[in-house]
Every structure is written in C-alpha cells, then in structure tokens.
PDB file of C-alpha atoms in Angstrom:
ATOM      1  CA  UNK A  60      -9.348   0.634  18.160  1.00  0.00           C
ATOM      2  CA  UNK A  61      -8.347  -0.453  14.654  1.00  0.00           C
ATOM      3  CA  UNK A  62     -11.807  -0.967  13.204  1.00  0.00           C
ATOM      4  CA  UNK A  63     -14.602  -3.488  13.515  1.00  0.00           C
ATOM      5  CA  UNK A  64     -14.499  -6.422  15.913  1.00  0.00           C
ATOM      6  CA  UNK A  65     -11.821  -8.989  15.079  1.00  0.00           C
ATOM      7  CA  UNK A  66     -12.613 -12.643  14.410  1.00  0.00           C
ATOM      8  CA  UNK A  67     -10.390 -15.490  15.604  1.00  0.00           C
ATOM      9  CA  UNK A  68     -10.218 -18.300  13.067  1.00  0.00           C
ATOM     10  CA  UNK A  69      -9.110 -21.900  13.344  1.00  0.00           C
ATOM     11  CA  UNK A  70      -6.649 -23.176  10.742  1.00  0.00           C
ATOM     12  CA  UNK A  71      -9.250 -24.663   8.409  1.00  0.00           C
ATOM     13  CA  UNK A  72     -11.442 -21.588   8.742  1.00  0.00           C
ATOM     14  CA  UNK A  73      -8.516 -19.340   7.860  1.00  0.00           C
ATOM     15  CA  UNK A  74      -7.793 -21.446   4.776  1.00  0.00           C
ATOM     16  CA  UNK A  75     -11.451 -21.338   3.749  1.00  0.00           C
ATOM     17  CA  UNK A  76     -11.629 -17.538   4.099  1.00  0.00           C
ATOM     18  CA  UNK A  77      -8.364 -17.154   2.184  1.00  0.00           C
ATOM     19  CA  UNK A  78      -9.565 -19.371  -0.656  1.00  0.00           C
ATOM     20  CA  UNK A  79     -12.974 -17.736  -0.853  1.00  0.00           C
ATOM     21  CA  UNK A  80     -11.457 -14.253  -0.763  1.00  0.00           C
ATOM     22  CA  UNK A  81      -8.926 -15.148  -3.462  1.00  0.00           C
ATOM     23  CA  UNK A  82     -11.599 -16.473  -5.811  1.00  0.00           C
ATOM     24  CA  UNK A  83     -13.887 -13.507  -5.133  1.00  0.00           C
ATOM     25  CA  UNK A  84     -11.118 -10.962  -5.611  1.00  0.00           C
ATOM     26  CA  UNK A  85     -10.087 -12.525  -8.913  1.00  0.00           C
ATOM     27  CA  UNK A  86     -13.684 -12.351 -10.133  1.00  0.00           C
ATOM     28  CA  UNK A  87     -14.102  -8.760  -8.952  1.00  0.00           C
ATOM     29  CA  UNK A  88     -10.834  -6.869  -8.191  1.00  0.00           C
ATOM     30  CA  UNK A  89     -12.887  -3.885  -6.974  1.00  0.00           C
ATOM     31  CA  UNK A  90     -13.909  -5.809  -3.823  1.00  0.00           C
ATOM     32  CA  UNK A  91     -11.576  -4.133  -1.342  1.00  0.00           C
ATOM     33  CA  UNK A  92     -13.075  -6.159   1.507  1.00  0.00           C
ATOM     34  CA  UNK A  93     -12.113  -9.450  -0.147  1.00  0.00           C
ATOM     35  CA  UNK A  94      -8.614  -8.236  -0.964  1.00  0.00           C
ATOM     36  CA  UNK A  95      -8.229  -7.109   2.653  1.00  0.00           C
ATOM     37  CA  UNK A  96      -9.420 -10.487   3.974  1.00  0.00           C
ATOM     38  CA  UNK A  97      -7.003 -12.278   1.650  1.00  0.00           C
ATOM     39  CA  UNK A  98      -4.124 -10.111   2.866  1.00  0.00           C
ATOM     40  CA  UNK A  99      -4.918 -10.813   6.507  1.00  0.00           C
ATOM     41  CA  UNK A 100      -5.503 -14.560   6.270  1.00  0.00           C
ATOM     42  CA  UNK A 101      -2.351 -15.212   4.225  1.00  0.00           C
ATOM     43  CA  UNK A 102      -0.096 -12.468   5.539  1.00  0.00           C
ATOM     44  CA  UNK A 103       0.551 -13.142   9.243  1.00  0.00           C
ATOM     45  CA  UNK A 104       4.257 -14.137   8.816  1.00  0.00           C
ATOM     46  CA  UNK A 105       4.872 -11.130   6.577  1.00  0.00           C
ATOM     47  CA  UNK A 106       3.183  -8.727   9.003  1.00  0.00           C
ATOM     48  CA  UNK A 107       5.209 -10.222  11.866  1.00  0.00           C
ATOM     49  CA  UNK A 108       8.419  -9.458   9.960  1.00  0.00           C
ATOM     50  CA  UNK A 109       7.246  -5.912   9.251  1.00  0.00           C
ATOM     51  CA  UNK A 110       6.414  -5.468  12.941  1.00  0.00           C
ATOM     52  CA  UNK A 111       9.919  -6.539  13.973  1.00  0.00           C
ATOM     53  CA  UNK A 112      11.482  -4.137  11.455  1.00  0.00           C
ATOM     54  CA  UNK A 113       9.333  -1.295  12.749  1.00  0.00           C
ATOM     55  CA  UNK A 114      10.438  -2.008  16.320  1.00  0.00           C
ATOM     56  CA  UNK A 115      14.071  -1.571  15.230  1.00  0.00           C
ATOM     57  CA  UNK A 116      13.447   1.791  13.511  1.00  0.00           C
ATOM     58  CA  UNK A 117      13.068   5.112  15.388  1.00  0.00           C
ATOM     59  CA  UNK A 118      10.178   6.249  13.186  1.00  0.00           C
ATOM     60  CA  UNK A 119       8.742   2.740  13.183  1.00  0.00           C
ATOM     61  CA  UNK A 120       8.724   2.672  16.991  1.00  0.00           C
ATOM     62  CA  UNK A 121       7.033   6.075  17.071  1.00  0.00           C
ATOM     63  CA  UNK A 122       4.335   4.794  14.713  1.00  0.00           C
ATOM     64  CA  UNK A 123       3.722   1.728  16.879  1.00  0.00           C
ATOM     65  CA  UNK A 124       3.624   3.836  20.033  1.00  0.00           C
ATOM     66  CA  UNK A 125       1.262   6.533  18.734  1.00  0.00           C
ATOM     67  CA  UNK A 126      -0.662   4.368  16.235  1.00  0.00           C
ATOM     68  CA  UNK A 127      -1.625   7.231  13.885  1.00  0.00           C
ATOM     69  CA  UNK A 128      -4.605   6.600  11.622  1.00  0.00           C
ATOM     70  CA  UNK A 129      -4.801   7.882   8.055  1.00  0.00           C
ATOM     71  CA  UNK A 130      -8.315   9.299   8.320  1.00  0.00           C
ATOM     72  CA  UNK A 131      -9.809  12.636   7.317  1.00  0.00           C
ATOM     73  CA  UNK A 132      -9.635  14.056  10.831  1.00  0.00           C
ATOM     74  CA  UNK A 133      -5.861  13.486  10.928  1.00  0.00           C
ATOM     75  CA  UNK A 134      -4.749  14.273   7.370  1.00  0.00           C
ATOM     76  CA  UNK A 135      -7.211  16.998   6.360  1.00  0.00           C
ATOM     77  CA  UNK A 136      -4.569  19.691   6.850  1.00  0.00           C
ATOM     78  CA  UNK A 137      -2.714  18.322   3.812  1.00  0.00           C
ATOM     79  CA  UNK A 138      -5.228  20.168   1.623  1.00  0.00           C
ATOM     80  CA  UNK A 139      -3.938  23.504   3.004  1.00  0.00           C
ATOM     81  CA  UNK A 140      -0.215  22.919   2.419  1.00  0.00           C
ATOM     82  CA  UNK A 141       1.906  24.620  -0.301  1.00  0.00           C
ATOM     83  CA  UNK A 142       1.678  22.927  -3.721  1.00  0.00           C
ATOM     84  CA  UNK A 143       5.287  21.701  -3.745  1.00  0.00           C
ATOM     85  CA  UNK A 144       4.863  19.628  -0.582  1.00  0.00           C
ATOM     86  CA  UNK A 145       4.311  15.901  -0.179  1.00  0.00           C
ATOM     87  CA  UNK A 146       1.090  16.601   1.731  1.00  0.00           C
ATOM     88  CA  UNK A 147      -0.317  18.752  -1.064  1.00  0.00           C
ATOM     89  CA  UNK A 148       0.583  16.099  -3.646  1.00  0.00           C
ATOM     90  CA  UNK A 149      -1.275  13.512  -1.564  1.00  0.00           C
ATOM     91  CA  UNK A 150      -4.289  15.829  -1.242  1.00  0.00           C
ATOM     92  CA  UNK A 151      -4.293  16.400  -5.018  1.00  0.00           C
ATOM     93  CA  UNK A 152      -4.085  12.659  -5.653  1.00  0.00           C
ATOM     94  CA  UNK A 153      -7.037  11.975  -3.356  1.00  0.00           C
ATOM     95  CA  UNK A 154      -9.136  14.968  -4.413  1.00  0.00           C
ATOM     96  CA  UNK A 155      -8.734  14.446  -8.148  1.00  0.00           C
ATOM     97  CA  UNK A 156     -10.154  10.925  -7.764  1.00  0.00           C
ATOM     98  CA  UNK A 157     -12.779  11.808  -5.172  1.00  0.00           C
ATOM     99  CA  UNK A 158     -11.161   9.324  -2.779  1.00  0.00           C
ATOM    100  CA  UNK A 159     -11.631   9.459   0.980  1.00  0.00           C
ATOM    101  CA  UNK A 160      -9.036   8.180   3.475  1.00  0.00           C
ATOM    102  CA  UNK A 161     -11.952   6.925   5.565  1.00  0.00           C
ATOM    103  CA  UNK A 162     -12.971   4.238   3.058  1.00  0.00           C
ATOM    104  CA  UNK A 163     -10.527   1.477   4.050  1.00  0.00           C
ATOM    105  CA  UNK A 164     -12.156  -1.711   5.402  1.00  0.00           C
ATOM    106  CA  UNK A 165     -11.397  -2.638   9.031  1.00  0.00           C
ATOM    107  CA  UNK A 166      -8.965  -5.362  10.061  1.00  0.00           C
ATOM    108  CA  UNK A 167     -10.841  -8.511  11.114  1.00  0.00           C
ATOM    109  CA  UNK A 168      -8.512 -11.517  11.115  1.00  0.00           C
ATOM    110  CA  UNK A 169      -5.297 -10.517  12.897  1.00  0.00           C
ATOM    111  CA  UNK A 170      -4.632 -12.249  16.221  1.00  0.00           C
ATOM    112  CA  UNK A 171      -3.018  -9.435  18.211  1.00  0.00           C
ATOM    113  CA  UNK A 172      -3.525  -5.690  18.525  1.00  0.00           C
ATOM    114  CA  UNK A 173      -0.003  -4.999  17.252  1.00  0.00           C
ATOM    115  CA  UNK A 174      -0.426  -7.124  14.130  1.00  0.00           C
ATOM    116  CA  UNK A 175      -3.874  -5.655  13.547  1.00  0.00           C
ATOM    117  CA  UNK A 176      -2.384  -2.178  13.618  1.00  0.00           C
ATOM    118  CA  UNK A 177       0.464  -3.109  11.245  1.00  0.00           C
ATOM    119  CA  UNK A 178      -2.060  -4.585   8.799  1.00  0.00           C
ATOM    120  CA  UNK A 179      -4.179  -1.447   9.055  1.00  0.00           C
ATOM    121  CA  UNK A 180      -1.157   0.794   8.598  1.00  0.00           C
ATOM    122  CA  UNK A 181      -0.111  -1.110   5.469  1.00  0.00           C
ATOM    123  CA  UNK A 182      -3.619  -0.626   4.120  1.00  0.00           C
ATOM    124  CA  UNK A 183      -3.798   3.061   4.963  1.00  0.00           C
ATOM    125  CA  UNK A 184      -0.407   4.137   3.552  1.00  0.00           C
ATOM    126  CA  UNK A 185      -1.284   2.651   0.143  1.00  0.00           C
ATOM    127  CA  UNK A 186      -2.325   6.043  -1.246  1.00  0.00           C
ATOM    128  CA  UNK A 187       0.858   7.674   0.096  1.00  0.00           C
ATOM    129  CA  UNK A 188       2.771   5.170  -2.019  1.00  0.00           C
ATOM    130  CA  UNK A 189       0.622   5.953  -5.063  1.00  0.00           C
ATOM    131  CA  UNK A 190       1.540   9.610  -4.586  1.00  0.00           C
ATOM    132  CA  UNK A 191       5.252   9.053  -4.031  1.00  0.00           C
ATOM    133  CA  UNK A 192       5.683   6.637  -6.944  1.00  0.00           C
ATOM    134  CA  UNK A 193       3.361   8.694  -9.176  1.00  0.00           C
ATOM    135  CA  UNK A 194       1.267   5.695 -10.146  1.00  0.00           C
ATOM    136  CA  UNK A 195      -2.266   5.839 -11.550  1.00  0.00           C
ATOM    137  CA  UNK A 196      -5.116   3.885 -10.000  1.00  0.00           C
ATOM    138  CA  UNK A 197      -5.997   1.898 -13.110  1.00  0.00           C
ATOM    139  CA  UNK A 198      -5.342  -1.846 -13.308  1.00  0.00           C
ATOM    140  CA  UNK A 199      -1.786  -1.377 -14.590  1.00  0.00           C
ATOM    141  CA  UNK A 200      -0.924   1.172 -11.891  1.00  0.00           C
ATOM    142  CA  UNK A 201      -2.382  -0.935  -9.095  1.00  0.00           C
ATOM    143  CA  UNK A 202      -0.561  -4.038 -10.350  1.00  0.00           C
ATOM    144  CA  UNK A 203       2.735  -2.139 -10.473  1.00  0.00           C
ATOM    145  CA  UNK A 204       2.226  -0.875  -6.918  1.00  0.00           C
ATOM    146  CA  UNK A 205       1.476  -4.424  -5.758  1.00  0.00           C
ATOM    147  CA  UNK A 206       4.906  -5.443  -7.124  1.00  0.00           C
ATOM    148  CA  UNK A 207       6.480  -2.716  -4.963  1.00  0.00           C
ATOM    149  CA  UNK A 208       4.403  -3.770  -1.954  1.00  0.00           C
ATOM    150  CA  UNK A 209       5.557  -7.352  -2.424  1.00  0.00           C
ATOM    151  CA  UNK A 210       9.182  -6.212  -2.589  1.00  0.00           C
ATOM    152  CA  UNK A 211       8.664  -4.274   0.632  1.00  0.00           C
ATOM    153  CA  UNK A 212       6.549  -6.704   2.676  1.00  0.00           C
ATOM    154  CA  UNK A 213       6.507 -10.105   0.916  1.00  0.00           C
ATOM    155  CA  UNK A 214       2.756 -10.348   1.368  1.00  0.00           C
ATOM    156  CA  UNK A 215       1.359 -13.308  -0.626  1.00  0.00           C
ATOM    157  CA  UNK A 216      -1.730 -11.215  -1.388  1.00  0.00           C
ATOM    158  CA  UNK A 217       0.404  -8.770  -3.382  1.00  0.00           C
ATOM    159  CA  UNK A 218       1.782 -11.522  -5.582  1.00  0.00           C
ATOM    160  CA  UNK A 219      -1.679 -13.017  -6.066  1.00  0.00           C
ATOM    161  CA  UNK A 220      -3.030  -9.562  -6.962  1.00  0.00           C
ATOM    162  CA  UNK A 221      -0.354  -9.126  -9.623  1.00  0.00           C
ATOM    163  CA  UNK A 222      -1.172 -12.540 -11.096  1.00  0.00           C
ATOM    164  CA  UNK A 223      -4.876 -11.782 -11.043  1.00  0.00           C
ATOM    165  CA  UNK A 224      -4.424  -8.283 -12.433  1.00  0.00           C
ATOM    166  CA  UNK A 225      -2.196  -9.289 -15.320  1.00  0.00           C
ATOM    167  CA  UNK A 226      -4.606 -12.089 -16.232  1.00  0.00           C
ATOM    168  CA  UNK A 227      -7.196  -9.401 -16.949  1.00  0.00           C
ATOM    169  CA  UNK A 228      -4.909  -7.370 -19.218  1.00  0.00           C
ATOM    170  CA  UNK A 229      -5.441  -7.267 -22.952  1.00  0.00           C
ATOM    171  CA  UNK A 230      -2.379  -7.882 -25.115  1.00  0.00           C
ATOM    172  CA  UNK A 231      -1.438  -4.204 -25.337  1.00  0.00           C
ATOM    173  CA  UNK A 232      -1.720  -3.739 -21.561  1.00  0.00           C
ATOM    174  CA  UNK A 233       0.249  -6.920 -20.892  1.00  0.00           C
ATOM    175  CA  UNK A 234       3.113  -5.823 -23.144  1.00  0.00           C
ATOM    176  CA  UNK A 235       3.144  -2.362 -21.558  1.00  0.00           C
ATOM    177  CA  UNK A 236       3.179  -3.793 -18.041  1.00  0.00           C
ATOM    178  CA  UNK A 237       5.911  -6.386 -18.477  1.00  0.00           C
ATOM    179  CA  UNK A 238       8.137  -4.281 -20.723  1.00  0.00           C
ATOM    180  CA  UNK A 239       7.715  -0.933 -18.973  1.00  0.00           C
ATOM    181  CA  UNK A 240       6.190  -1.085 -15.498  1.00  0.00           C
ATOM    182  CA  UNK A 241       7.269  -4.445 -14.102  1.00  0.00           C
ATOM    183  CA  UNK A 242      11.087  -3.973 -14.422  1.00  0.00           C
ATOM    184  CA  UNK A 243      10.798  -0.482 -12.957  1.00  0.00           C
ATOM    185  CA  UNK A 244       8.597  -1.672 -10.048  1.00  0.00           C
ATOM    186  CA  UNK A 245      11.009  -4.471  -9.107  1.00  0.00           C
ATOM    187  CA  UNK A 246      13.893  -1.990  -9.067  1.00  0.00           C
ATOM    188  CA  UNK A 247      11.911   0.739  -7.290  1.00  0.00           C
ATOM    189  CA  UNK A 248      10.652  -1.562  -4.553  1.00  0.00           C
ATOM    190  CA  UNK A 249      14.124  -2.928  -3.848  1.00  0.00           C
ATOM    191  CA  UNK A 250      15.909   0.430  -3.953  1.00  0.00           C
ATOM    192  CA  UNK A 251      13.631   2.492  -1.703  1.00  0.00           C
ATOM    193  CA  UNK A 252      13.984   2.601   2.064  1.00  0.00           C
ATOM    194  CA  UNK A 253      11.785   0.490   4.344  1.00  0.00           C
ATOM    195  CA  UNK A 254       8.514   2.237   3.527  1.00  0.00           C
ATOM    196  CA  UNK A 255       6.607   0.770   6.463  1.00  0.00           C
ATOM    197  CA  UNK A 256       8.990   2.526   8.852  1.00  0.00           C
ATOM    198  CA  UNK A 257       8.179   6.056   7.654  1.00  0.00           C
ATOM    199  CA  UNK A 258       5.925   8.300   9.711  1.00  0.00           C
ATOM    200  CA  UNK A 259       4.494   9.949   6.587  1.00  0.00           C
ATOM    201  CA  UNK A 260       2.267  12.413   8.385  1.00  0.00           C
ATOM    202  CA  UNK A 261       5.328  14.078   9.935  1.00  0.00           C
ATOM    203  CA  UNK A 262       6.720  14.765   6.453  1.00  0.00           C
ATOM    204  CA  UNK A 263       3.647  16.324   4.837  1.00  0.00           C
ATOM    205  CA  UNK A 264       5.199  19.793   4.991  1.00  0.00           C
ATOM    206  CA  UNK A 265       8.402  18.739   3.181  1.00  0.00           C
ATOM    207  CA  UNK A 266       9.075  19.173  -0.521  1.00  0.00           C
ATOM    208  CA  UNK A 267       7.838  16.196  -2.552  1.00  0.00           C
ATOM    209  CA  UNK A 268      11.057  15.772  -4.526  1.00  0.00           C
ATOM    210  CA  UNK A 269      13.139  16.081  -1.354  1.00  0.00           C
ATOM    211  CA  UNK A 270      11.320  13.223   0.375  1.00  0.00           C
ATOM    212  CA  UNK A 271      11.537  11.088  -2.750  1.00  0.00           C
ATOM    213  CA  UNK A 272      15.315  11.539  -2.778  1.00  0.00           C
ATOM    214  CA  UNK A 273      15.584  10.965   0.968  1.00  0.00           C
ATOM    215  CA  UNK A 274      13.621   7.707   0.775  1.00  0.00           C
ATOM    216  CA  UNK A 275      15.239   6.447  -2.435  1.00  0.00           C
ATOM    217  CA  UNK A 276      11.980   6.533  -4.379  1.00  0.00           C
ATOM    218  CA  UNK A 277      12.049   6.313  -8.178  1.00  0.00           C
ATOM    219  CA  UNK A 278       8.793   7.697  -9.639  1.00  0.00           C
ATOM    220  CA  UNK A 279       7.203   5.711 -12.421  1.00  0.00           C
ATOM    221  CA  UNK A 280       8.807   6.574 -15.774  1.00  0.00           C
ATOM    222  CA  UNK A 281       6.737   8.170 -18.494  1.00  0.00           C
ATOM    223  CA  UNK A 282       4.922   5.725 -20.735  1.00  0.00           C
ATOM    224  CA  UNK A 283       6.793   5.489 -24.055  1.00  0.00           C
ATOM    225  CA  UNK A 284       5.024   7.148 -26.956  1.00  0.00           C
ATOM    226  CA  UNK A 285       3.659   4.939 -29.667  1.00  0.00           C
ATOM    227  CA  UNK A 286       5.601   5.138 -32.927  1.00  0.00           C
TER     228      UNK A 286
END
C-alpha cells in the first residue's frame, strides 16, 4: 500500500486539480500536499518513462519488485552507522533539521499501482538527493535540487517549482542562484547516473565520497565569498 486511497480523475478534473495546486503552491511553497498533487496530475508521462527505465536496470527492477519505503522503520539503522558512510550523512541531514522520513504525503492521483509507487519513490528519495548533492533546504537549495530533478525525470512540476521559487528571490538571491547554483545544477543533473534506478538503502553502509564518485555526483560548490 503506497498511502491513502487513490482518486481517479477525468481529464477536466485532472486539469482543475493541477491548476489549483499550481496556484496554491506558488502562493505557499511550504504546502507539500499541493506540490505533490501538482507533480502527480502533470507528471504521468514522466513517471511512465522513469518506470520503463527502472525496468531495464537491475537495481531498478529490484526496487520495483520489493517496493522499499523510506520510512523510519526501514531507515532508522542509518543513525547507527559510522560517520563516513552515506547512511550516517543522511541521518545527520535529517536529524539536524528535525525532519522525519514519515512526513511525505501519500500518492492520490496515479492510475496504476506501479506508477503510484514510482511517484512515491521519487518523493521519498528527495532527502537522499539533498544529502548526496550537499544542498541546503532553503529556497535556493530546493530550487537547485528541482533543476536536478527535472534533468533526471523531466517532471513539469520541477520546472514550475523552479519558476515559482526564483520569482520569490530577492535580487541578491536571484544573482546567486543563476550565477552559481543554476549552471552547476544543470551540469550535475546531466552528469550523474540515473538516480531513480539506485537502491539507496543497500548503499547506506558505503563511504559517502565513494558512492558520490560511483554515481557521478558533483556536490554543490561552496558559495563564493563576498568581496
């Protein structure tokens, strides 16, 4: 079971939910439920492509077969791993922000169980990507990660989130994002391996820098000092 009960929408209903979610998310980017609804109602073709890629990958097929969930009961052991490991870095990222892996909203608008799981998986690995790319969770960091997610999955929601996020920047933030973060994110998203085909939980015990090299991940560069 992926989450709450799913809702089947007709075409006009899907468009209405997408539009309402987009407007609501732009007004309040903290509404994870609206962002999730926007991703689902506009992202079916993208999730179908991700699903096909996962079926062609050994780790992707294992994920689809076992359908692991990124919830406290399954990832809690990361907090006990050595500090150099990917799992420990993830635990530090979550703990330092008082985040819980159990807080993701359920999938509601996907038509099939497979697509519902892919959408849920994309949602739940978000914090793994924050950890691997060493991105903060402020508006600039989230916008940069959405660029990478768009490069990886071509979800319209990611592009809309970047547009909405950058519209809220002040001039200093906008210059920093487009001069520093945006070029790096485009390059990082294109260079890394297919991130939806990684069974992250099986790599918790590995060295963080080793997995970054193995998956072609370029961490976010240091912000240039003001002169």
